[in-house]
């Protein structure tokens, strides 16, 4: 009975972490798109550098998270 409870807790933990990471990635990507569009609108006034910079940082954070997840899943990288 204890083994089943541990398996259920492990499943719940994996589920919570997966949903959390997916929501962080989607939020960062949506924020990056929003900032990129804001930079395009503000390009006429000349103040488009800061939104575009933060947009690139959001996209870079998405890439880093995905690469880290791949590193965790692929056992070849752990040798």
Protein backbone atom coordinates (compact mmCIF):
# COMPACT_ATOMS: atom_id res chain seq x y z
CA UNK A 1 0.00 0.00 0.00
CA UNK A 2 2.88 2.38 0.78
CA UNK A 3 4.42 1.79 -2.65
CA UNK A 4 1.22 2.87 -4.38
CA UNK A 5 1.06 6.04 -2.30
CA UNK A 6 4.66 6.88 -3.20
CA UNK A 7 3.91 6.32 -6.88
CA UNK A 8 0.87 8.58 -6.71
CA UNK A 9 2.85 11.30 -4.93
CA UNK A 10 5.62 11.01 -7.54
CA UNK A 11 3.05 11.31 -10.33
CA UNK A 12 1.48 14.38 -8.72
CA UNK A 13 4.89 15.99 -8.28
CA UNK A 14 5.79 15.41 -11.93
CA UNK A 15 2.40 16.74 -13.00
CA UNK A 16 2.73 19.91 -10.92
CA UNK A 17 6.26 20.60 -12.16
CA UNK A 18 5.29 19.97 -15.80
CA UNK A 19 2.28 22.28 -15.61
CA UNK A 20 4.34 24.94 -13.83
CA UNK A 21 7.17 24.85 -16.36
CA UNK A 22 4.73 24.86 -19.28
CA UNK A 23 2.95 27.90 -17.88
CA UNK A 24 6.23 29.74 -17.31
CA UNK A 25 7.40 29.04 -20.87
CA UNK A 26 4.09 30.10 -22.40
CA UNK A 27 3.97 33.26 -20.28
CA UNK A 28 7.53 34.21 -21.22
CA UNK A 29 6.84 33.58 -24.90
CA UNK A 30 3.61 35.62 -24.84
CA UNK A 31 5.38 38.44 -23.00
CA UNK A 32 8.20 38.33 -25.55
CA UNK A 33 5.72 38.61 -28.42
CA UNK A 34 3.92 41.47 -26.70
CA UNK A 35 7.14 43.38 -26.10
CA UNK A 36 8.31 42.77 -29.67
CA UNK A 37 5.04 44.20 -31.00
CA UNK A 38 5.34 47.18 -28.65
CA UNK A 39 8.84 47.81 -29.98
CA UNK A 40 7.48 47.76 -33.54
CA UNK A 41 4.84 50.35 -32.62
CA UNK A 42 7.37 52.56 -30.84
CA UNK A 43 9.90 52.30 -33.68
CA UNK A 44 8.48 55.47 -35.21
CA UNK A 45 9.26 57.51 -32.10
CA UNK A 46 12.77 56.07 -31.71
CA UNK A 47 12.26 54.44 -28.29
CA UNK A 48 11.96 50.85 -29.51
CA UNK A 49 15.24 49.49 -28.18
CA UNK A 50 14.20 48.70 -24.61
CA UNK A 51 11.05 46.67 -25.43
CA UNK A 52 12.97 44.75 -28.10
CA UNK A 53 15.80 44.03 -25.64
CA UNK A 54 13.42 42.64 -23.02
CA UNK A 55 11.64 40.68 -25.73
CA UNK A 56 14.91 39.02 -26.71
CA UNK A 57 15.58 38.26 -23.04
CA UNK A 58 12.19 36.55 -22.74
CA UNK A 59 12.87 34.46 -25.85
CA UNK A 60 16.35 33.59 -24.56
CA UNK A 61 14.86 32.46 -21.24
CA UNK A 62 12.46 30.19 -23.15
CA UNK A 63 15.38 28.67 -25.06
CA UNK A 64 17.39 28.13 -21.86
CA UNK A 65 14.46 26.40 -20.14
CA UNK A 66 13.85 24.11 -23.10
CA UNK A 67 17.54 23.22 -23.42
CA UNK A 68 17.77 22.50 -19.70
CA UNK A 69 14.72 20.23 -19.93
CA UNK A 70 16.32 18.39 -22.85
CA UNK A 71 19.53 18.04 -20.86
CA UNK A 72 17.55 16.49 -18.01
CA UNK A 73 15.74 14.03 -20.30
CA UNK A 74 18.62 12.81 -22.47
CA UNK A 75 20.85 10.42 -20.52
CA UNK A 76 23.76 10.78 -22.96
CA UNK A 77 24.49 14.23 -21.49
CA UNK A 78 24.89 12.85 -17.96
CA UNK A 79 27.99 10.76 -18.59
